[in-house]
mmCIF file of C-alpha atoms in Angstrom:
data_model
loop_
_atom_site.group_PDB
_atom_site.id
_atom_site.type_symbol
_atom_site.label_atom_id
_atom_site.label_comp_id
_atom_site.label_asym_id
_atom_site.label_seq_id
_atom_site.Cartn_x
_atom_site.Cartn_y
_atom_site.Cartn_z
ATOM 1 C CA UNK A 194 71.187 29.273 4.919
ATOM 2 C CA UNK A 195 72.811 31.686 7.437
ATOM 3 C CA UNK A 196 70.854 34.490 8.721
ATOM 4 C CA UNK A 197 72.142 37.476 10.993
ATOM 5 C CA UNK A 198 70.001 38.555 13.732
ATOM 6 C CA UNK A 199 68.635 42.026 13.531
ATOM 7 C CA UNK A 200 70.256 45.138 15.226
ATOM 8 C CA UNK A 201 68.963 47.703 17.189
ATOM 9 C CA UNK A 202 70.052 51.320 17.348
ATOM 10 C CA UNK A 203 69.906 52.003 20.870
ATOM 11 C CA UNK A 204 70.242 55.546 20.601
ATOM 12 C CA UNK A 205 67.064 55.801 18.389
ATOM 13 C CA UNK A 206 64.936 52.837 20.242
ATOM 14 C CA UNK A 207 62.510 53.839 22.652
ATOM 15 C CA UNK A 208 61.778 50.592 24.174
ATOM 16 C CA UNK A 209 58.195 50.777 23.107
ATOM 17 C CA UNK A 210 57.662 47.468 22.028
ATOM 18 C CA UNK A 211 55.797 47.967 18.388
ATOM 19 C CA UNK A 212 58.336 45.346 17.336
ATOM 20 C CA UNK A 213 57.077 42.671 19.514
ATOM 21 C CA UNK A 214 53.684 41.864 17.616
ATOM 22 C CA UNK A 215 55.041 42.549 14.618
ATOM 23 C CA UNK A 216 57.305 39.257 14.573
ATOM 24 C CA UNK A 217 55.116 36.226 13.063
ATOM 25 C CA UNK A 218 57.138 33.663 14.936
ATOM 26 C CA UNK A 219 57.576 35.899 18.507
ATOM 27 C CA UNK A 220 60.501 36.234 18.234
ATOM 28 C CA UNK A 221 60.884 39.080 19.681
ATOM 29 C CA UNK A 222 61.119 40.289 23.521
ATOM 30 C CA UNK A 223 61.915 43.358 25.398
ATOM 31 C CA UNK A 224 64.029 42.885 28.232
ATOM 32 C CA UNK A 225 64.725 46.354 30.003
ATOM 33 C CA UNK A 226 62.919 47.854 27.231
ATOM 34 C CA UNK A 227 65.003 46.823 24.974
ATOM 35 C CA UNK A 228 64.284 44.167 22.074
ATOM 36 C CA UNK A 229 66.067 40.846 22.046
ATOM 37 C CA UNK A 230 65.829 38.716 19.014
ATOM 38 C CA UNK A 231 65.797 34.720 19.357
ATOM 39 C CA UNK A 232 65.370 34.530 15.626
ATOM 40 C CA UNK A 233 67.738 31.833 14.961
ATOM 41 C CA UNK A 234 66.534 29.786 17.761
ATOM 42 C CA UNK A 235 62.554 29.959 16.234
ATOM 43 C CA UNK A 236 63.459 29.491 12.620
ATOM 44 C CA UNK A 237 62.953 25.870 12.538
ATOM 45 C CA UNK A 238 65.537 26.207 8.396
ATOM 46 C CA UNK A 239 62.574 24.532 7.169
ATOM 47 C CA UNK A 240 59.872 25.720 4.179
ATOM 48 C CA UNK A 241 57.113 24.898 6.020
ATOM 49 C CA UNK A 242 58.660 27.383 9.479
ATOM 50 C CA UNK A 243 57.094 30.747 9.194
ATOM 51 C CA UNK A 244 60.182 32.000 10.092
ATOM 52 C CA UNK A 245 61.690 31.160 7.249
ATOM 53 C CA UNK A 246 58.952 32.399 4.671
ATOM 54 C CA UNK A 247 57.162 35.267 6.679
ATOM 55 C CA UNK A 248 60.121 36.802 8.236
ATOM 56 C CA UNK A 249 60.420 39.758 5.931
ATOM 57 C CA UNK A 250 61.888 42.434 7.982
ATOM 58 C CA UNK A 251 58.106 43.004 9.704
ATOM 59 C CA UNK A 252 60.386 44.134 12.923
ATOM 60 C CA UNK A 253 62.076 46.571 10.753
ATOM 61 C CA UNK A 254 58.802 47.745 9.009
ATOM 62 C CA UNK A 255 56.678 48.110 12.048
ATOM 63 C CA UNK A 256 59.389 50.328 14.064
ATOM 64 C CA UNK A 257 58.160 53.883 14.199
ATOM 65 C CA UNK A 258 61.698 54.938 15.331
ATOM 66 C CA UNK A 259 63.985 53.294 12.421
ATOM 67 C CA UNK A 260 65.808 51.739 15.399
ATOM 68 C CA UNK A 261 66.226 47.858 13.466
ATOM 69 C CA UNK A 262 68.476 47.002 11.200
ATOM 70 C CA UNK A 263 67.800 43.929 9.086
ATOM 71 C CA UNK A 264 70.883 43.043 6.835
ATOM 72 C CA UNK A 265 69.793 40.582 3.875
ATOM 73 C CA UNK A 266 71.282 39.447 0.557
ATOM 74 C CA UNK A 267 70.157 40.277 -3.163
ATOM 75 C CA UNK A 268 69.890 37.395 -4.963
ATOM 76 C CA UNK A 269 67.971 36.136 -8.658
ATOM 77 C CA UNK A 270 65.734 33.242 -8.924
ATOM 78 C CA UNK B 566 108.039 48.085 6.515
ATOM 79 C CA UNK B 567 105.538 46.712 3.973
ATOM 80 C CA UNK B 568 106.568 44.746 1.066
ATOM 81 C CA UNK B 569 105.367 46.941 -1.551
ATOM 82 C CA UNK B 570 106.488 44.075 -4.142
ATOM 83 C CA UNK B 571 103.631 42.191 -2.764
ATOM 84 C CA UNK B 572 101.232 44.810 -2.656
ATOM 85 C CA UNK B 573 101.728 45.141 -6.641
ATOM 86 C CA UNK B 574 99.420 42.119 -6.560
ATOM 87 C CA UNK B 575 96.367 44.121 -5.051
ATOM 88 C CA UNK B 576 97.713 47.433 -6.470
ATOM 89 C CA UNK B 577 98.216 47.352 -10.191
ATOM 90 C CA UNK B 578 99.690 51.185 -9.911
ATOM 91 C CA UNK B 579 102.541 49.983 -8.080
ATOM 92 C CA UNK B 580 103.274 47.020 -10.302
ATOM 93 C CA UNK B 581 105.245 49.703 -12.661
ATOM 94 C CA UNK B 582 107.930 51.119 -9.826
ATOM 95 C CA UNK B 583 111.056 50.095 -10.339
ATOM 96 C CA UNK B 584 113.086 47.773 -7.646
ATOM 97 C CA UNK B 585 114.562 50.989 -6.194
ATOM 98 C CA UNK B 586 111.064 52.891 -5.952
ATOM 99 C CA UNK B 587 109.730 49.914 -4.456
ATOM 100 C CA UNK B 588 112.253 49.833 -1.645
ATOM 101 C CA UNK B 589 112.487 53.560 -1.219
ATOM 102 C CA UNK B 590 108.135 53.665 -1.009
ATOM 103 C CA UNK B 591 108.310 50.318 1.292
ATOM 104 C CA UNK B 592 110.380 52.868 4.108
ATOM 105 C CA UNK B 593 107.789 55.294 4.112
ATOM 106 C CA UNK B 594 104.646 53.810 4.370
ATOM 107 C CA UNK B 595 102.851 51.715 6.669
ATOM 108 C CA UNK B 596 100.092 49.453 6.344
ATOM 109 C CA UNK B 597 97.408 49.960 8.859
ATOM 110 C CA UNK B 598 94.442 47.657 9.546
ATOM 111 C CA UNK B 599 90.566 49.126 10.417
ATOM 112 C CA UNK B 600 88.077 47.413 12.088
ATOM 113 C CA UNK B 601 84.793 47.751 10.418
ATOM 114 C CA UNK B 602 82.616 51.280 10.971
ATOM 115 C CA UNK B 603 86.327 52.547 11.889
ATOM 116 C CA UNK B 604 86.298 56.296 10.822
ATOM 117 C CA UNK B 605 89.507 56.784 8.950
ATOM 118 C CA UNK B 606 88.752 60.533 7.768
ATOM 119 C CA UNK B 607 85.866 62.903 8.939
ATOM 120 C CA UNK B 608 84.304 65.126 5.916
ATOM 121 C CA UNK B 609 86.050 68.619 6.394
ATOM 122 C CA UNK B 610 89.543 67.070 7.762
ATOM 123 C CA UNK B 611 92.349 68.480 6.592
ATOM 124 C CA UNK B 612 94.427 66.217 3.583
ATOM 125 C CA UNK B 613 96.979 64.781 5.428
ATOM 126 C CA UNK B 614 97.410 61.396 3.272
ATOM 127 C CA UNK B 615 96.271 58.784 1.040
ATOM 128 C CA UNK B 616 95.533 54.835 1.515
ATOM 129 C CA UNK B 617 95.208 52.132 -0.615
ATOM 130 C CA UNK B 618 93.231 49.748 -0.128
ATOM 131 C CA UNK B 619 94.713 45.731 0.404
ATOM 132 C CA UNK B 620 91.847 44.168 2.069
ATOM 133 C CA UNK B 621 88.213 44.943 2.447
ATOM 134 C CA UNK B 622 85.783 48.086 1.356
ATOM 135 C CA UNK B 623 85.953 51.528 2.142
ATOM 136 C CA UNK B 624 82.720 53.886 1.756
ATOM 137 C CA UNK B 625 82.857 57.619 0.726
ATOM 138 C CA UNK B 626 79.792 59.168 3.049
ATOM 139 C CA UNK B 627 78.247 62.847 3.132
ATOM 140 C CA UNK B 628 76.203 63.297 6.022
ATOM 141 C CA UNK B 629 73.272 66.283 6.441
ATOM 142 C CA UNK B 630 72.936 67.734 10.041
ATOM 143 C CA UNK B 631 69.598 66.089 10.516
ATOM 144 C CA UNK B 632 71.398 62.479 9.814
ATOM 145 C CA UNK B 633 70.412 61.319 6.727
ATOM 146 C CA UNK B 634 72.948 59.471 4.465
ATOM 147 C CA UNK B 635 74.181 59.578 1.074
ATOM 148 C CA UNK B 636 76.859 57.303 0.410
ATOM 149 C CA UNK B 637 79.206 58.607 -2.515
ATOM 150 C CA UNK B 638 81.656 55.615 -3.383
ATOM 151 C CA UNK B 639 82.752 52.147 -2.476
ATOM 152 C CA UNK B 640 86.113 51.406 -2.363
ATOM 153 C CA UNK B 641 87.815 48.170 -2.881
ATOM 154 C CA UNK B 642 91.109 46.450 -2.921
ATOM 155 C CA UNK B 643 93.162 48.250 -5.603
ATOM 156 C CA UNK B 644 91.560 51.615 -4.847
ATOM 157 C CA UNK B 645 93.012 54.493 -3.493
ATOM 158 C CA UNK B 646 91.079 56.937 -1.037
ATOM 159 C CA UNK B 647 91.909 60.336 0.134
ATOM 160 C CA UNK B 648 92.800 61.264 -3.032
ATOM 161 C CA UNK B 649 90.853 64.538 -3.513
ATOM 162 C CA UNK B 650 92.418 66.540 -0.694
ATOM 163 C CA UNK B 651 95.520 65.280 -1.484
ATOM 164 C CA UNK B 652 95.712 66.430 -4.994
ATOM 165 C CA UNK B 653 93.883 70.136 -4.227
ATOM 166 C CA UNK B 654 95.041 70.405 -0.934
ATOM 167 C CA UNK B 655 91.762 71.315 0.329
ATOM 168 C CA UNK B 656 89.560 69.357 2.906
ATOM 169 C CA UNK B 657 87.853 65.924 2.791
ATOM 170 C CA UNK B 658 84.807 66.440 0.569
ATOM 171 C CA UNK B 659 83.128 62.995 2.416
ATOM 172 C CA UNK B 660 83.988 60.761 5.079
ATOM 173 C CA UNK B 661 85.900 57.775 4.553
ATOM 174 C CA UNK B 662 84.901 55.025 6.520
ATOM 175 C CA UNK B 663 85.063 51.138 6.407
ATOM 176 C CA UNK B 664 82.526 49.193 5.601
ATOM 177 C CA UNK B 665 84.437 45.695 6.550
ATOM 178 C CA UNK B 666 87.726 45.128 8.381
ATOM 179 C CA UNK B 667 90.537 47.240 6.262
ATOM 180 C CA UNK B 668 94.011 46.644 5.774
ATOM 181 C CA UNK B 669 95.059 49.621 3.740
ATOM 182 C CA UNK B 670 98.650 50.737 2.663
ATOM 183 C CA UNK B 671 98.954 54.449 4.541
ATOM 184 C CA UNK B 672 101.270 57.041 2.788
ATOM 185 C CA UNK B 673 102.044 60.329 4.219
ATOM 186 C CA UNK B 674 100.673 63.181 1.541
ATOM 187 C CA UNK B 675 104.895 64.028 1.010
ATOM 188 C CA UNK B 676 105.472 60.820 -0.369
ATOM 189 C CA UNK B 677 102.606 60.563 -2.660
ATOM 190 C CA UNK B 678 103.885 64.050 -4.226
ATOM 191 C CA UNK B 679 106.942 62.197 -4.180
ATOM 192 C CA UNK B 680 105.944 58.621 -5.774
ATOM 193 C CA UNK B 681 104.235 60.661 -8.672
ATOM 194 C CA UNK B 682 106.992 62.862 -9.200
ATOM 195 C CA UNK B 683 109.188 59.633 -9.535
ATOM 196 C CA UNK B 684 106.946 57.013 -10.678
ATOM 197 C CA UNK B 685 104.674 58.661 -13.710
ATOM 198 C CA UNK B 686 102.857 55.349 -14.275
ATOM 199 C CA UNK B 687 101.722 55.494 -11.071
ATOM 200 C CA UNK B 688 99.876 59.110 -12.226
ATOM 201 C CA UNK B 689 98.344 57.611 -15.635
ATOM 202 C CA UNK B 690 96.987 55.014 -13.434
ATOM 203 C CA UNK B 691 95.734 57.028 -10.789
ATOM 204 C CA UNK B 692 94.357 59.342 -13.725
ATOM 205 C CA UNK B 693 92.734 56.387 -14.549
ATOM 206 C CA UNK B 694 90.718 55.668 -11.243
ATOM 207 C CA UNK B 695 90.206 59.615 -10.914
ATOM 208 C CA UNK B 696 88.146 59.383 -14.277
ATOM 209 C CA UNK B 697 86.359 56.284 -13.016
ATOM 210 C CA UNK B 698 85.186 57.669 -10.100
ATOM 211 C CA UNK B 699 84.181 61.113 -12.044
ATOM 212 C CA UNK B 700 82.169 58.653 -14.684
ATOM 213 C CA UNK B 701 80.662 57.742 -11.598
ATOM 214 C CA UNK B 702 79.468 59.942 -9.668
ATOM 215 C CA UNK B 703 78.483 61.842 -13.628
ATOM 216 C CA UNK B 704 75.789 58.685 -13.443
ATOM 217 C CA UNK B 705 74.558 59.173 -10.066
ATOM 218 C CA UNK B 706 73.793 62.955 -10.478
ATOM 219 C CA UNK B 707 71.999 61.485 -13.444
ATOM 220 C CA UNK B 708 70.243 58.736 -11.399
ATOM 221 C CA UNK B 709 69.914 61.451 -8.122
ATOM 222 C CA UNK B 710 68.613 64.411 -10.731
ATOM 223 C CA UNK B 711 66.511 62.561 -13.519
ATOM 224 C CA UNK B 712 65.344 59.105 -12.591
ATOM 225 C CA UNK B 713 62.394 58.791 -9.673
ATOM 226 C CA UNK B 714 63.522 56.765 -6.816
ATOM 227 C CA UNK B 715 62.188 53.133 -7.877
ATOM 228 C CA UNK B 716 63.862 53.472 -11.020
ATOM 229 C CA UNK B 717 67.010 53.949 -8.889
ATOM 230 C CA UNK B 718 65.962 51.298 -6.665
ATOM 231 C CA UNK B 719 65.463 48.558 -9.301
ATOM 232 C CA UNK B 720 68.627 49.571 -10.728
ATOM 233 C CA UNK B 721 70.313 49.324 -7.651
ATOM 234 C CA UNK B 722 69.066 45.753 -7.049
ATOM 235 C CA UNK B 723 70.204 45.085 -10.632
ATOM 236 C CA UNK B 724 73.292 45.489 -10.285
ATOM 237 C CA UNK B 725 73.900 44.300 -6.639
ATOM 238 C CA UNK B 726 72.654 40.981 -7.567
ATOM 239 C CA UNK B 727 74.986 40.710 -10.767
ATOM 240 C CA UNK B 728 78.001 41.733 -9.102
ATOM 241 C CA UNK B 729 78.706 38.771 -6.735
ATOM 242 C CA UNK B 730 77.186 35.878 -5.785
ATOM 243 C CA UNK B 731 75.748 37.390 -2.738
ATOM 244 C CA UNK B 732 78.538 37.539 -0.645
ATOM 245 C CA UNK B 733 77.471 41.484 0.784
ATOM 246 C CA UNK B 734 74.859 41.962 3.262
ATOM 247 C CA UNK B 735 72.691 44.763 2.946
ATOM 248 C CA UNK B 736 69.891 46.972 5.027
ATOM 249 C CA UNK B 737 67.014 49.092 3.753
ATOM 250 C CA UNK B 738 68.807 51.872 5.658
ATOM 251 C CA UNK B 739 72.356 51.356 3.322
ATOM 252 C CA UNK B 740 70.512 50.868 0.066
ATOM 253 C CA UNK B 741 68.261 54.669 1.185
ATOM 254 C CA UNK B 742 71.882 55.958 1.538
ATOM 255 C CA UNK B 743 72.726 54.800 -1.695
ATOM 256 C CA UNK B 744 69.966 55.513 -4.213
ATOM 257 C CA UNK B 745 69.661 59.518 -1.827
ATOM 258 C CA UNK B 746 66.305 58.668 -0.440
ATOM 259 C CA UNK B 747 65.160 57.599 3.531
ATOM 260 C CA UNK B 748 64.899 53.854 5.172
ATOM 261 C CA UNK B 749 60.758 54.217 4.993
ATOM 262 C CA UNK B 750 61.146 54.656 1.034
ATOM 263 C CA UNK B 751 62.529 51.666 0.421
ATOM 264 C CA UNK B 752 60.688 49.672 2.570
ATOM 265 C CA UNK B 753 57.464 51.107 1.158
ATOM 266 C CA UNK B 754 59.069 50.236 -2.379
ATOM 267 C CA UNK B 755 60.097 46.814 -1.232
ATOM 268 C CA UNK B 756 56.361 45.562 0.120
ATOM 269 C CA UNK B 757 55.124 47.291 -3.507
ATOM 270 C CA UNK B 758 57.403 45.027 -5.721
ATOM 271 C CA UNK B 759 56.635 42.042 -3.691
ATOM 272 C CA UNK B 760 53.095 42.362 -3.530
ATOM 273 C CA UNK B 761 53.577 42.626 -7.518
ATOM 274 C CA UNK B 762 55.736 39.791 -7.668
ATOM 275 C CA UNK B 763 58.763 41.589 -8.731
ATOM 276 C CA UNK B 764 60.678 40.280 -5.810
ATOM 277 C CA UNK B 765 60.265 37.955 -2.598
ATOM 278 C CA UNK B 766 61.110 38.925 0.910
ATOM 279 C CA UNK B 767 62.207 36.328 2.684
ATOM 280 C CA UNK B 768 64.522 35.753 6.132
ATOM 281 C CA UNK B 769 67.643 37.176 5.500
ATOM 282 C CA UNK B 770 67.378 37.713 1.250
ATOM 283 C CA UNK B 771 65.906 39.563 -1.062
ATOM 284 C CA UNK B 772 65.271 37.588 -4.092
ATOM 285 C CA UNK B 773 64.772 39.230 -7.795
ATOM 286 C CA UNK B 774 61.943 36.975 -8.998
ATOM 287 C CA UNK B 775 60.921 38.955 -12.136
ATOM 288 C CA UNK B 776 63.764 40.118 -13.219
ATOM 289 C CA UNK B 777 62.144 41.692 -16.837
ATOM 290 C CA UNK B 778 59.774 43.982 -14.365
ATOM 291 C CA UNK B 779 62.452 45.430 -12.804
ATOM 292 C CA UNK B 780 64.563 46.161 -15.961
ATOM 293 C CA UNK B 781 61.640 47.833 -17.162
ATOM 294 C CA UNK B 782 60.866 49.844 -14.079
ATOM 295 C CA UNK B 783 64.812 50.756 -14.057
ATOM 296 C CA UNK B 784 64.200 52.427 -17.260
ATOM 297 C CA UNK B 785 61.855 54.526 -16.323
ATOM 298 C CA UNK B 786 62.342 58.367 -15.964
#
């Protein structure tokens, strides 16, 4: 399954990191205060990889800023 | 010089001209490609055109002064955009941007007035998409005006996942600008319906798992 990596709205991102815990497989560092995903290098594309089945946009929830961007599919079971 | 009898393929309106309309439109129009987020009209800019859309989706956008989004209309191959100003000579009600890479057939405003003076097919059909798009935007004022936002929601992610076989990508922020509501809505409204098990969040999809629930919740006003 392909996934895109989030994006950040650097005119609305204030480098302040709420992002960071909020990832359940760390994905997430801030280099020059600004996030940098490694989301497709921690998803192990496996059911049992928290990446995979906890990754819900929790970067994109926890911002207080709106600065993320998570782009995702609408699909039925 | 595009071949406008190729064209006819994407654009059914053209598919009536005759050989010598074909030629004579092919001389004055151009088609034009648009990388995606490419602004090819600002709201307010004068009417100086229309295109019609080969390749890829267009967006109609208004835009309030604090930032927040309401998308009016998608526009896909076959459609025309820049219609509006064009026809009431007045200025772009929305912006016109594209969504994906465009390739789009550009004709100057003259030789629209022109084409529909020659080609009256081309106006029934353009009638046509004119009523569409008023049918349209009659629902969302319905959906904006009478239904509360998670009825528009689950009627949103109705008929997203029916459309295609999730081919389009989509953010919290583009579905907000869509159903007239902000990015924190929806995401609030997402982590309800999965927590009732109308729907699963996972990495990179959304996925409709009770698809009854959300029919009924669409429903309600």
């Amino acid at each position: 399954m392909t996934c895109q990596q989030p994006t950040v709205d650097l005119a609305k991102c204030t480098g302040c990191g709420a992002c960071v815990p909020a990832c359940p497989c760390g994905a997430i560092a801030l280099h020059d205060g600004i996030p940098v995903f490694s989301c497709g290098d921690a998803c192990l594309h496996d059911k049992s990889c928290v990446a995979l089945v906890r990754c819900c946009w929790p970067c994109e929830d926890a911002c207080p800023h709106d600065a993320i961007r998570c782009a995702f599919l609408i699909e039925t079971d | 010089m595009p071949r406008v009898t190729e064209l006819a393929v994407t654009v059914p309106a053209l598919d009536t001209l005759a050989p010598a309309t074909q030629k004579w439109l092919g001389a004055r129009t151009e088609t034009r490609t648009y990388t995606a987020g490419a602004i090819l009209a600002l709201e307010g800019d004068p009417p100086a055109g229309v295109w019609v859309v080969i390749e890829g989706t267009l967006r109609l956008r208004l835009m309030s002064p604090e930032g927040r989004e309401q998308v009016v209309a998608y526009l896909s191959p076959g459609d025309w955009a820049g219609l509006v100003p064009v026809l009431d000579n007045e200025a772009h009600p929305a912006t016109v941007d594209a969504v994906t890479p465009v390739s789009a057939l550009w004709m100057p405003r003259e030789v629209f007035g022109e084409l529909l003076r020659r080609a009256p097919g081309v106006s029934r059909a353009i009638n046509r998409q004119l009523a569409a798009r008023v049918r349209g935007l009659t629902r969302m004022v319905e959906d904006l005006a009478l239904r509360p936002v998670n009825a528009r929601l689950a009627r949103f992610l109705l008929s997203n996942a029916e459309q295609r076989p999730s081919v389009h990508r989509w953010t919290q922020y583009d579905i907000a600008a869509h159903i007239g509501t902000v990015r924190d809505v929806v995401g609030r409204a997402f982590r309800e319906l999965a927590r009732e098990g109308i729907v699963r969040r996972e990495r990179g999809r959304l996925v409709i798992a009770d698809r009854a629930a959300l029919e009924r919740m669409a429903q309600s006003t």
